[in-house]
Short mmCIF file of C-alpha atoms in Angstrom, two decimals:
data_model
loop_
_atom_site.label_atom_id
_atom_site.label_comp_id
_atom_site.label_asym_id
_atom_site.label_seq_id
_atom_site.Cartn_x
_atom_site.Cartn_y
_atom_site.Cartn_z
CA LEU G 1115 -191.34 53.70 60.98
CA ALA G 1116 -187.63 53.92 61.87
CA LEU G 1117 -185.54 51.12 63.19
CA LEU G 1118 -183.34 52.17 66.18
CA GLY G 1119 -181.48 48.81 65.92
CA PRO G 1120 -180.51 45.92 68.21
CA ALA G 1121 -180.62 47.14 71.74
CA PRO G 1122 -178.63 45.34 74.42
CA GLY G 1123 -181.06 43.24 76.83
CA ALA G 1124 -183.82 43.29 74.12
CA PRO G 1125 -186.68 40.60 74.65
CA SER G 1126 -186.60 37.45 72.42
CA CYS G 1127 -189.18 35.92 70.25
CA PRO G 1128 -188.67 32.43 68.50
CA HIS G 1129 -186.54 34.32 65.95
CA GLY G 1130 -183.97 35.58 68.49
CA PRO G 1131 -183.72 39.09 70.04
CA ALA G 1132 -186.28 41.74 68.86
CA LEU G 1133 -185.40 44.95 67.27
CA LEU G 1134 -186.39 48.40 68.61
CA PHE G 1135 -188.46 50.70 66.52
CA VAL G 1136 -190.11 54.06 66.72
CA LYS G 1137 -192.73 55.82 64.65
CA THR G 1138 -191.57 58.75 62.88
CA SER G 1139 -193.35 61.73 61.26
CA GLN G 1140 -191.31 64.19 58.88
CA GLY G 1141 -187.98 62.68 60.13
CA LYS G 1142 -188.88 63.39 63.78
CA GLU G 1143 -189.43 60.49 66.32
CA GLU G 1144 -192.98 60.26 67.51
CA GLY G 1145 -194.73 58.23 69.97
CA ARG G 1146 -193.38 55.42 72.13
CA ARG G 1147 -190.48 53.03 71.24
CA PHE G 1148 -191.36 49.36 70.86
CA TYR G 1149 -189.78 46.00 70.14
CA ALA G 1150 -190.93 43.87 67.36
CA CYS G 1151 -189.83 40.55 65.61
CA SER G 1152 -186.40 41.17 63.51
CA ALA G 1153 -187.32 38.61 60.84
CA CYS G 1154 -191.10 39.03 60.40
CA ARG G 1155 -192.39 42.33 59.01
CA ASP G 1156 -195.92 40.85 59.08
CA ARG G 1157 -197.66 40.46 62.37
CA LYS G 1158 -199.41 37.49 61.13
CA ASP G 1159 -196.05 35.52 60.86
CA CYS G 1160 -194.76 36.62 64.29
CA ASN G 1161 -196.96 38.82 66.60
CA PHE G 1162 -194.25 39.53 68.98
CA PHE G 1163 -194.75 43.16 70.26
CA GLN G 1164 -193.58 44.98 73.43
CA TRP G 1165 -193.21 48.70 74.37
CA GLU G 1166 -189.86 49.56 75.45
CA ASP G 1167 -190.83 51.15 78.68
CA GLU G 1168 -193.43 48.37 79.49
CA LYS G 1169 -193.12 46.41 82.66
CA VAL G 1170 -193.72 42.79 81.78
CA SER G 1171 -195.00 40.47 84.75
CA GLU G 1172 -193.20 37.50 85.79
CA THR G 1173 -196.06 35.36 84.63
CA ARG G 1174 -196.02 36.84 81.08
CA LEU G 1175 -192.26 36.28 80.90
CA ALA G 1176 -192.69 32.63 81.82
CA ALA G 1177 -195.46 32.22 79.25
CA ARG G 1178 -193.34 33.92 76.62
CA GLU G 1179 -190.35 31.42 77.33
CA GLU G 1180 -192.60 28.70 77.18
CA TYR G 1181 -193.92 29.84 73.84
CA ASN G 1182 -190.48 30.43 72.52
CA ARG G 1183 -189.31 26.97 73.56
CA ASN G 1184 -192.39 25.24 71.96
CA HIS G 1185 -191.68 27.10 68.70
CA GLN G 1186 -188.30 25.56 68.47
CA PRO G 1187 -187.59 22.88 65.91
CA SER G 1188 -188.39 19.26 67.08
CA PHE G 1189 -184.96 17.99 66.64
CA THR G 1190 -181.57 19.59 67.36
CA HIS G 1191 -179.04 20.07 64.74
CA ARG G 1192 -176.92 17.21 66.13
CA GLN G 1193 -179.80 14.87 66.16
CA ASN G 1194 -180.51 15.76 62.61
CA VAL G 1195 -176.85 14.99 61.68
CA ASP G 1196 -177.33 11.50 63.31
CA ARG G 1197 -180.63 10.95 61.64
CA TYR G 1198 -178.91 11.54 58.28
CA LYS G 1199 -176.24 9.12 58.87
CA ASN G 1200 -178.85 6.60 59.61
CA PHE G 1201 -180.99 7.56 56.65
CA VAL G 1202 -178.20 7.23 54.05
CA LEU G 1203 -177.53 3.70 55.23
CA LEU G 1204 -181.16 2.70 54.35
CA PRO G 1205 -182.01 0.81 51.10
CA LEU G 1206 -183.38 3.16 48.33
CA SER G 1207 -186.96 1.50 48.92
CA LYS G 1208 -186.98 2.64 52.66
CA ARG G 1209 -185.88 6.35 51.92
CA ARG G 1210 -188.94 8.56 52.59
CA PHE G 1211 -189.33 12.29 52.78
CA CYS G 1212 -192.52 13.75 54.42
CA GLN G 1213 -193.55 16.74 52.24
CA GLU G 1214 -196.09 17.99 54.93
CA CYS G 1215 -193.42 18.04 57.69
CA GLN G 1216 -190.55 18.66 55.31
CA GLN G 1217 -188.53 15.99 57.11
CA LEU G 1218 -186.38 12.89 56.26
CA LEU G 1219 -188.35 9.83 57.80
CA LEU G 1220 -186.74 6.89 59.45
CA PRO G 1221 -188.74 3.75 59.13
CA ALA G 1222 -189.75 3.78 62.93
CA GLU G 1223 -191.63 7.19 62.19
CA TRP G 1224 -193.55 6.25 59.10
CA GLU G 1225 -196.58 5.26 61.15
CA LYS G 1226 -196.77 8.75 62.66
CA HIS G 1227 -196.93 10.32 59.23
CA SER G 1228 -199.03 7.81 57.48
CA ASP G 1229 -201.81 10.34 56.54
CA HIS G 1230 -199.16 12.62 55.07
CA GLN G 1231 -197.99 12.97 51.50
CA PHE G 1232 -194.34 11.77 51.22
CA LEU G 1233 -191.82 11.27 48.44
CA CYS G 1234 -190.14 7.74 48.25
CA ASN G 1235 -186.89 6.34 47.03
CA ILE G 1236 -184.85 9.53 47.82
CA THR G 1237 -181.64 9.32 45.89
CA THR G 1238 -178.18 10.50 47.00
CA THR G 1239 -178.52 13.14 44.26
CA GLN G 1240 -181.61 14.55 45.98
CA LEU G 1241 -180.09 14.48 49.37
CA LYS G 1242 -177.18 16.58 47.76
CA SER G 1243 -179.69 19.22 46.41
CA PRO G 1244 -181.89 19.95 49.34
CA SER G 1245 -183.08 23.34 47.81
CA GLN G 1246 -184.80 21.17 45.17
CA LEU G 1247 -186.29 18.70 47.66
CA LEU G 1248 -187.59 21.26 50.12
CA TYR G 1249 -190.54 23.64 49.42
CA PRO G 1250 -189.42 27.24 49.06
CA LEU G 1251 -190.73 29.42 51.59
CA GLU G 1252 -191.99 32.36 49.63
CA ASN G 1253 -193.11 34.87 52.22
CA LYS G 1254 -191.52 38.06 50.81
CA LYS G 1255 -190.80 39.70 54.09
CA THR G 1256 -189.32 36.81 56.05
CA ASN G 1257 -187.91 34.05 54.14
CA ALA G 1258 -188.38 34.77 50.42
CA GLN G 1259 -186.43 31.80 49.42
CA TYR G 1260 -186.30 32.76 45.72
CA LEU G 1261 -183.57 30.53 44.64
CA PHE G 1262 -180.77 31.41 42.11
CA ALA G 1263 -181.25 30.14 38.64
CA ASP G 1264 -178.48 27.60 37.55
CA ARG G 1265 -177.09 30.09 35.15
CA SER G 1266 -176.71 32.78 37.90
CA CYS G 1267 -175.31 30.29 40.24
CA LYS G 1268 -172.56 28.88 37.91
CA PHE G 1269 -171.54 32.43 37.04
CA LEU G 1270 -171.24 33.47 40.64
CA LEU G 1271 -169.18 30.42 41.52
CA ASN G 1272 -166.88 30.68 38.39
CA LEU G 1273 -166.37 34.29 39.20
CA LEU G 1274 -165.38 33.70 42.74
CA ILE G 1275 -162.89 30.95 41.74
CA ASP G 1276 -161.50 33.44 39.07
CA LEU G 1277 -161.01 36.03 41.77
CA GLY G 1278 -159.09 33.63 43.85
CA PHE G 1279 -161.33 32.98 46.56
CA ARG G 1280 -161.35 29.59 48.34
CA ARG G 1281 -163.81 30.10 50.96
CA VAL G 1282 -167.43 31.42 50.58
CA LEU G 1283 -169.60 32.52 53.69
CA SER G 1284 -172.92 31.94 52.05
CA VAL G 1285 -175.55 34.10 53.79
CA GLY G 1286 -178.96 33.08 52.76
CA THR G 1287 -177.65 31.51 49.48
CA PRO G 1288 -178.38 27.83 49.63
CA ARG G 1289 -178.12 27.13 45.89
CA LEU G 1290 -174.49 28.49 45.83
CA HIS G 1291 -173.52 26.48 48.97
CA GLU G 1292 -175.16 23.37 47.47
CA MET G 1293 -173.25 23.74 44.21
CA ILE G 1294 -170.09 24.36 46.14
CA GLN G 1295 -170.59 21.18 48.28
CA SER G 1296 -171.66 19.07 45.25
CA LYS G 1297 -168.44 19.88 43.34
CA ALA G 1298 -166.22 19.33 46.38
CA SER G 1299 -167.65 15.79 46.81
CA GLN G 1300 -167.36 15.02 43.12
CA GLU G 1301 -164.08 16.71 42.04
CA GLU G 1302 -160.80 15.85 43.86
CA GLU G 1303 -159.10 19.00 42.84
CA PHE G 1304 -161.80 21.28 43.72
CA ASN G 1305 -160.86 23.23 46.71
CA VAL G 1306 -163.49 25.85 47.47
CA ARG G 1307 -165.45 25.58 50.79
CA SER G 1308 -168.76 27.04 51.90
CA LEU G 1309 -170.48 27.75 55.10
CA LEU G 1310 -174.16 28.39 54.83
CA LEU G 1311 -175.86 30.67 57.30
CA ASP G 1312 -179.62 30.69 56.93
CA ILE G 1313 -182.66 31.07 59.07
CA ASP G 1314 -184.41 27.97 57.35
CA PHE G 1315 -183.30 25.38 59.98
CA ARG G 1316 -184.55 22.51 57.43
CA TYR G 1317 -181.10 22.59 56.07
CA SER G 1318 -179.73 21.20 59.22
CA GLN G 1319 -181.16 17.70 58.08
CA PHE G 1320 -178.55 17.62 55.16
CA TYR G 1321 -175.53 19.60 56.50
CA THR G 1322 -173.13 19.04 59.42
CA GLU G 1323 -172.64 21.76 62.14
CA ASP G 1324 -169.47 22.79 60.07
CA GLU G 1325 -171.31 23.15 56.81
CA PHE G 1326 -174.64 25.11 58.23
CA CYS G 1327 -175.33 27.41 61.06
CA HIS G 1328 -178.90 28.40 61.87
CA TYR G 1329 -178.67 32.17 61.61
CA ASN G 1330 -180.94 35.29 61.53
CA MET G 1331 -179.32 37.83 59.33
CA PHE G 1332 -181.70 40.50 60.60
CA ASN G 1333 -180.43 40.55 64.13
CA HIS G 1334 -177.02 38.83 63.63
CA HIS G 1335 -178.36 35.95 66.03
CA PHE G 1336 -176.62 32.44 65.99
CA PHE G 1337 -179.43 30.04 67.28
CA GLY G 1338 -176.64 27.52 68.10
CA GLY G 1339 -175.11 30.04 70.63
CA GLU G 1340 -171.51 30.26 71.19
CA ALA G 1341 -170.57 27.01 69.52
CA ALA G 1342 -172.09 28.12 66.15
CA HIS G 1343 -170.63 31.56 66.53
CA GLU G 1344 -167.00 29.86 66.93
CA ILE G 1345 -167.61 27.82 63.95
CA CYS G 1346 -168.22 30.93 61.95
CA ARG G 1347 -165.32 32.63 63.46
CA LYS G 1348 -162.94 29.76 62.67
CA PHE G 1349 -164.15 29.54 58.99
CA LEU G 1350 -163.40 33.32 58.65
CA TYR G 1351 -159.68 32.59 59.79
CA GLU G 1352 -157.72 32.87 56.61
CA GLU G 1353 -155.10 30.11 56.83
CA ASN G 1354 -152.74 28.90 54.10
CA GLY G 1355 -153.62 31.98 52.08
CA GLU G 1356 -157.29 30.75 51.33
CA ARG G 1357 -159.24 33.97 50.95
CA VAL G 1358 -162.74 34.35 52.22
CA ILE G 1359 -165.69 36.42 50.53
CA MET G 1360 -169.19 36.73 51.89
CA VAL G 1361 -172.03 36.39 49.53
CA ALA G 1362 -175.41 37.52 50.86
CA ASP G 1363 -178.90 37.39 49.23
CA PRO G 1364 -181.38 38.65 51.66
CA PRO G 1365 -185.20 38.71 51.30
CA PHE G 1366 -186.10 42.03 49.24
CA GLY G 1367 -188.65 42.94 51.59
CA GLY G 1368 -185.86 43.02 54.49
CA LEU G 1369 -184.80 46.25 56.32
CA VAL G 1370 -181.64 47.43 54.65
CA GLU G 1371 -180.49 48.84 57.96
CA ALA G 1372 -180.96 45.86 59.95
CA LEU G 1373 -179.01 43.73 57.25
CA ALA G 1374 -176.18 46.24 56.92
CA SER G 1375 -175.84 46.11 60.74
CA SER G 1376 -175.36 42.29 60.69
CA PHE G 1377 -173.04 42.28 57.67
CA LYS G 1378 -170.97 44.72 59.43
CA LYS G 1379 -170.61 42.43 62.42
CA LEU G 1380 -169.71 39.57 60.21
CA MET G 1381 -167.06 41.75 58.69
CA ALA G 1382 -165.83 42.70 62.14
CA MET G 1383 -165.59 38.88 63.04
CA TRP G 1384 -163.46 38.61 60.04
CA ARG G 1385 -161.23 41.47 60.96
CA GLU G 1386 -160.89 40.18 64.45
CA THR G 1387 -159.52 36.79 63.38
CA GLU G 1388 -156.50 38.29 61.88
CA LYS G 1389 -154.16 40.47 63.98
CA GLU G 1390 -152.35 42.12 61.02
CA GLY G 1391 -153.27 43.16 57.66
CA HIS G 1392 -156.94 43.45 58.20
CA ASP G 1393 -157.11 46.44 60.27
CA ASN G 1394 -158.18 49.05 57.69
CA LYS G 1395 -159.52 46.49 55.14
CA GLU G 1396 -163.17 45.48 54.56
CA MET G 1397 -164.08 41.68 54.22
CA PRO G 1398 -164.69 41.09 50.48
CA MET G 1399 -168.49 40.99 49.75
CA PHE G 1400 -171.20 40.51 47.27
CA TRP G 1401 -174.51 41.80 48.42
CA ILE G 1402 -177.24 40.65 45.97
CA PHE G 1403 -180.19 42.97 46.04
CA PRO G 1404 -182.50 45.13 43.66
CA TYR G 1405 -180.91 48.06 42.00
CA PHE G 1406 -183.43 50.62 43.40
CA PHE G 1407 -181.85 50.08 46.80
CA GLU G 1408 -178.56 51.43 45.53
CA SER G 1409 -178.45 54.72 47.39
CA ARG G 1410 -179.56 52.86 50.70
CA ILE G 1411 -176.85 50.29 50.50
CA LEU G 1412 -174.07 53.03 49.66
CA ASP G 1413 -175.26 54.91 52.67
CA PHE G 1414 -174.10 52.13 54.89
CA PHE G 1415 -171.24 50.89 52.62
CA PRO G 1416 -169.71 53.83 50.72
CA SER G 1417 -166.96 51.60 49.29
CA PHE G 1418 -169.51 49.41 47.27
CA SER G 1419 -170.44 49.71 43.83
CA MET G 1420 -173.19 48.17 41.92
CA MET G 1421 -172.46 45.86 38.91
CA ASP G 1422 -174.59 45.65 35.92
CA TYR G 1423 -174.97 41.76 35.98
CA GLN G 1424 -178.72 40.75 36.30
CA VAL G 1425 -179.06 37.99 38.88
CA ASP G 1426 -181.90 35.39 37.91
CA TYR G 1427 -184.15 33.25 40.06
CA ASP G 1428 -185.85 29.97 39.44
CA ASN G 1429 -189.04 30.34 41.16
CA HIS G 1430 -189.71 34.09 40.55
CA ALA G 1431 -191.63 35.23 37.46
CA LEU G 1432 -190.34 38.82 37.44
CA TYR G 1433 -186.73 38.06 38.43
CA LYS G 1434 -185.59 36.22 35.32
CA HIS G 1435 -183.25 37.30 32.57
CA GLY G 1436 -184.23 38.89 29.29
CA LYS G 1437 -187.19 37.43 27.36
CA THR G 1438 -188.16 34.53 29.63
CA GLY G 1439 -189.44 36.69 32.36
CA ARG G 1440 -192.05 39.47 32.10
CA ARG G 1441 -188.96 42.04 32.17
CA GLN G 1442 -185.45 41.92 33.00
CA SER G 1443 -184.42 41.12 36.55
CA PRO G 1444 -183.78 44.11 38.73
CA VAL G 1445 -181.48 42.22 41.03
CA ARG G 1446 -177.79 43.18 40.85
CA ILE G 1447 -174.53 42.61 42.72
CA PHE G 1448 -173.19 45.14 45.20
CA THR G 1449 -169.58 44.76 45.96
CA ASN G 1450 -166.55 46.41 47.54
CA LEU G 1451 -164.15 44.74 45.18
CA THR G 1452 -162.49 46.80 42.18
CA PRO G 1453 -165.28 46.90 39.52
CA SER G 1454 -162.74 46.23 36.68
CA MET G 1455 -162.06 42.85 38.35
CA ILE G 1456 -165.76 41.62 37.84
CA VAL G 1457 -165.75 40.11 34.40
CA LEU G 1458 -169.26 39.71 32.97
CA PRO G 1459 -170.05 37.23 30.35
CA GLU G 1460 -169.93 39.00 26.84
CA GLU G 1461 -172.09 36.21 25.40
CA GLU G 1462 -174.92 37.37 27.65
CA GLY G 1463 -174.58 40.92 26.41
CA TYR G 1464 -172.07 42.62 28.55
CA ARG G 1465 -169.24 44.68 27.36
CA PHE G 1466 -166.32 46.51 28.89
CA CYS G 1467 -166.41 50.27 29.25
CA THR G 1468 -162.82 51.61 29.01
CA LEU G 1469 -163.86 55.00 30.30
CA CYS G 1470 -165.75 53.55 33.34
CA GLN G 1471 -163.32 50.73 33.74
CA ARG G 1472 -166.03 48.25 34.36
CA TYR G 1473 -168.30 45.81 32.44
CA VAL G 1474 -171.80 47.29 31.62
CA SER G 1475 -174.83 45.79 29.80
CA SER G 1476 -174.82 46.33 26.13
CA ASP G 1477 -177.38 49.07 26.13
CA ASN G 1478 -176.06 50.87 28.87
CA GLN G 1479 -174.43 53.82 26.97
CA HIS G 1480 -171.72 56.11 28.35
CA CYS G 1481 -173.05 59.55 28.96
CA GLU G 1482 -170.45 62.15 28.16
CA ILE G 1483 -172.04 64.79 30.38
CA CYS G 1484 -172.26 62.53 33.39
CA ASN G 1485 -169.11 60.80 32.50
CA SER G 1486 -170.45 57.51 33.46
CA CYS G 1487 -172.56 54.52 32.07
CA THR G 1488 -175.71 55.63 33.87
CA SER G 1489 -178.29 53.01 33.12
CA LYS G 1490 -179.43 51.01 36.23
CA ASP G 1491 -182.03 48.83 34.71
CA GLY G 1492 -180.40 47.42 31.38
CA ARG G 1493 -182.10 49.99 29.17
CA GLN G 1494 -180.47 52.91 27.43
CA TRP G 1495 -181.10 56.05 29.54
CA LYS G 1496 -181.29 59.71 28.38
CA HIS G 1497 -179.66 62.89 29.91
CA CYS G 1498 -182.10 65.66 31.24
CA VAL G 1499 -180.30 68.99 31.16
CA LEU G 1500 -182.68 70.30 33.73
CA CYS G 1501 -182.22 67.65 36.22
CA LYS G 1502 -178.53 67.47 35.52
CA LYS G 1503 -178.78 63.64 35.15
CA CYS G 1504 -179.47 60.76 33.17
CA VAL G 1505 -183.07 59.24 33.58
CA LYS G 1506 -185.17 56.26 32.57
CA PRO G 1507 -186.24 56.50 28.74
CA SER G 1508 -190.07 56.59 29.84
CA TRP G 1509 -189.68 59.57 32.10
CA PHE G 1510 -190.29 63.19 30.85
CA HIS G 1511 -189.39 66.47 32.69
CA CYS G 1512 -192.49 68.05 34.46
CA SER G 1513 -192.15 71.80 34.87
CA ASN G 1514 -194.71 71.59 37.59
CA CYS G 1515 -192.74 69.02 39.86
CA ASN G 1516 -189.38 70.46 38.54
CA CYS G 1517 -188.11 66.97 37.88
CA CYS G 1518 -188.30 64.03 35.50
CA THR G 1519 -191.04 61.49 36.32
CA LEU G 1520 -193.56 59.23 34.52
CA GLN G 1521 -195.97 61.03 31.99
CA LYS G 1522 -198.98 59.86 33.81
CA HIS G 1523 -198.44 61.02 37.40
CA SER G 1524 -200.05 63.22 39.87
CA CYS G 1525 -198.00 66.45 40.41
CA GLU G 1526 -196.86 67.14 43.93
CA LYS G 1527 -197.61 70.82 43.59
CA THR G 1528 -201.45 70.23 43.03
CA ASP G 1529 -203.35 70.16 46.24
CA VAL G 1530 -205.24 66.69 46.36
CA GLY G 1531 -208.72 67.26 47.73
CA CYS G 1532 -210.54 65.11 50.20
CA PHE G 1533 -211.93 61.92 48.70
CA VAL G 1534 -215.32 62.37 50.20
CA CYS G 1535 -216.17 66.12 49.43
CA GLY G 1536 -213.52 67.07 47.12
CA LYS G 1537 -212.45 70.04 49.12
CA ALA G 1538 -208.71 70.87 49.77
CA GLY G 1539 -207.12 71.29 53.37
CA HIS G 1540 -208.35 68.13 54.92
CA LYS G 1541 -208.08 64.23 54.50
CA ARG G 1542 -211.04 61.93 54.22
CA SER G 1543 -210.84 60.75 57.87
CA ALA G 1544 -211.25 64.33 59.16
CA CYS G 1545 -214.14 65.35 56.56
CA PRO G 1546 -216.75 67.36 58.27
CA SER G 1547 -219.43 66.03 55.84
CA LEU G 1548 -218.78 62.50 57.51
CA SER G 1549 -219.28 63.78 60.99
CA ARG G 1550 -222.64 65.47 59.96
CA SER G 1551 -223.80 62.31 58.51
#
């Protein structure tokens, strides 16, 4: 399946304009092009589908618009802001949060939610930490709200401050946004600001329009229309020397092409805010993503490089640092900043390689043949003379495949036979013995 990208005049589903796809075979386009939901890769989550050349009847268009309207949140962002103001005026005993509807409740609404589970006595601290109050949406392909562990969040924020950034465009990073907001309200001298762009509209209950924009990072769609677009544009305008950086943490099942397209559009918005000086520059960015997507990310952003820092998540068993998870986290920071500027904590096992001029994990040894610290996953890699590169320690050179791979693998050269009759030359679906039976 190949993504052809956002198309002008594309039809919309509840997640904004759909993306255009085409089925491919051996790199060639095959079959009709079609539109599908930009945010949900699974048809169970959003079943929007339309052929590109399909003529859609007026009746179906009207039904679709009605469907999209019915799938919008029950309150607008403005209404949620007003509700929050009323909510904080309530005494503690009257502050309730409905866990089933994921909504702050005002006393007049209690009756309607009487058979639901709710939390009582919601404190100001809880209101300032919505990511802990809300259930994380853990659909890997759509929301995948794996939230930064406190250790990673603090590291990121301190790094941004040390690098001199005073504004953070937080794209899908509610924990980082929350930490910045919380510090700003507690410490008078703290002068970092954040704007959260996220597809999870539940956050509109806790943040004003200047702090949160309902945004789909797969199709660069602002649900709040031109007004929200303008808030983002204003935020990116660097006045009084307040430098801006974008920090994005997309769902790992998301399409890299779609994400890169949106991030480039956000970078272009930044470039357009400033008449001089930005022309040939890229907006500074941290893209947080697993290391095995490195080549895909570099295809779209050749100026990026991958840092060795392992980003941890609270609610993901695999994405935790060192010995607490089942293995080391594969999630890294990709950035267009000069690698030597990114100082990684030595107490967590990172060291500075003077030859590479960057911080690397302690087991990442410098290979003299490759002239680089080659490990991607934190372990010490080994050099293969035949492959002319360093490979994972568990890999061995297979003369059949002519490359390094796992010891237990099926060689590409061996002709795998049909699962039904065992003969080569056809697949199970086309097996002649099946048609006979």
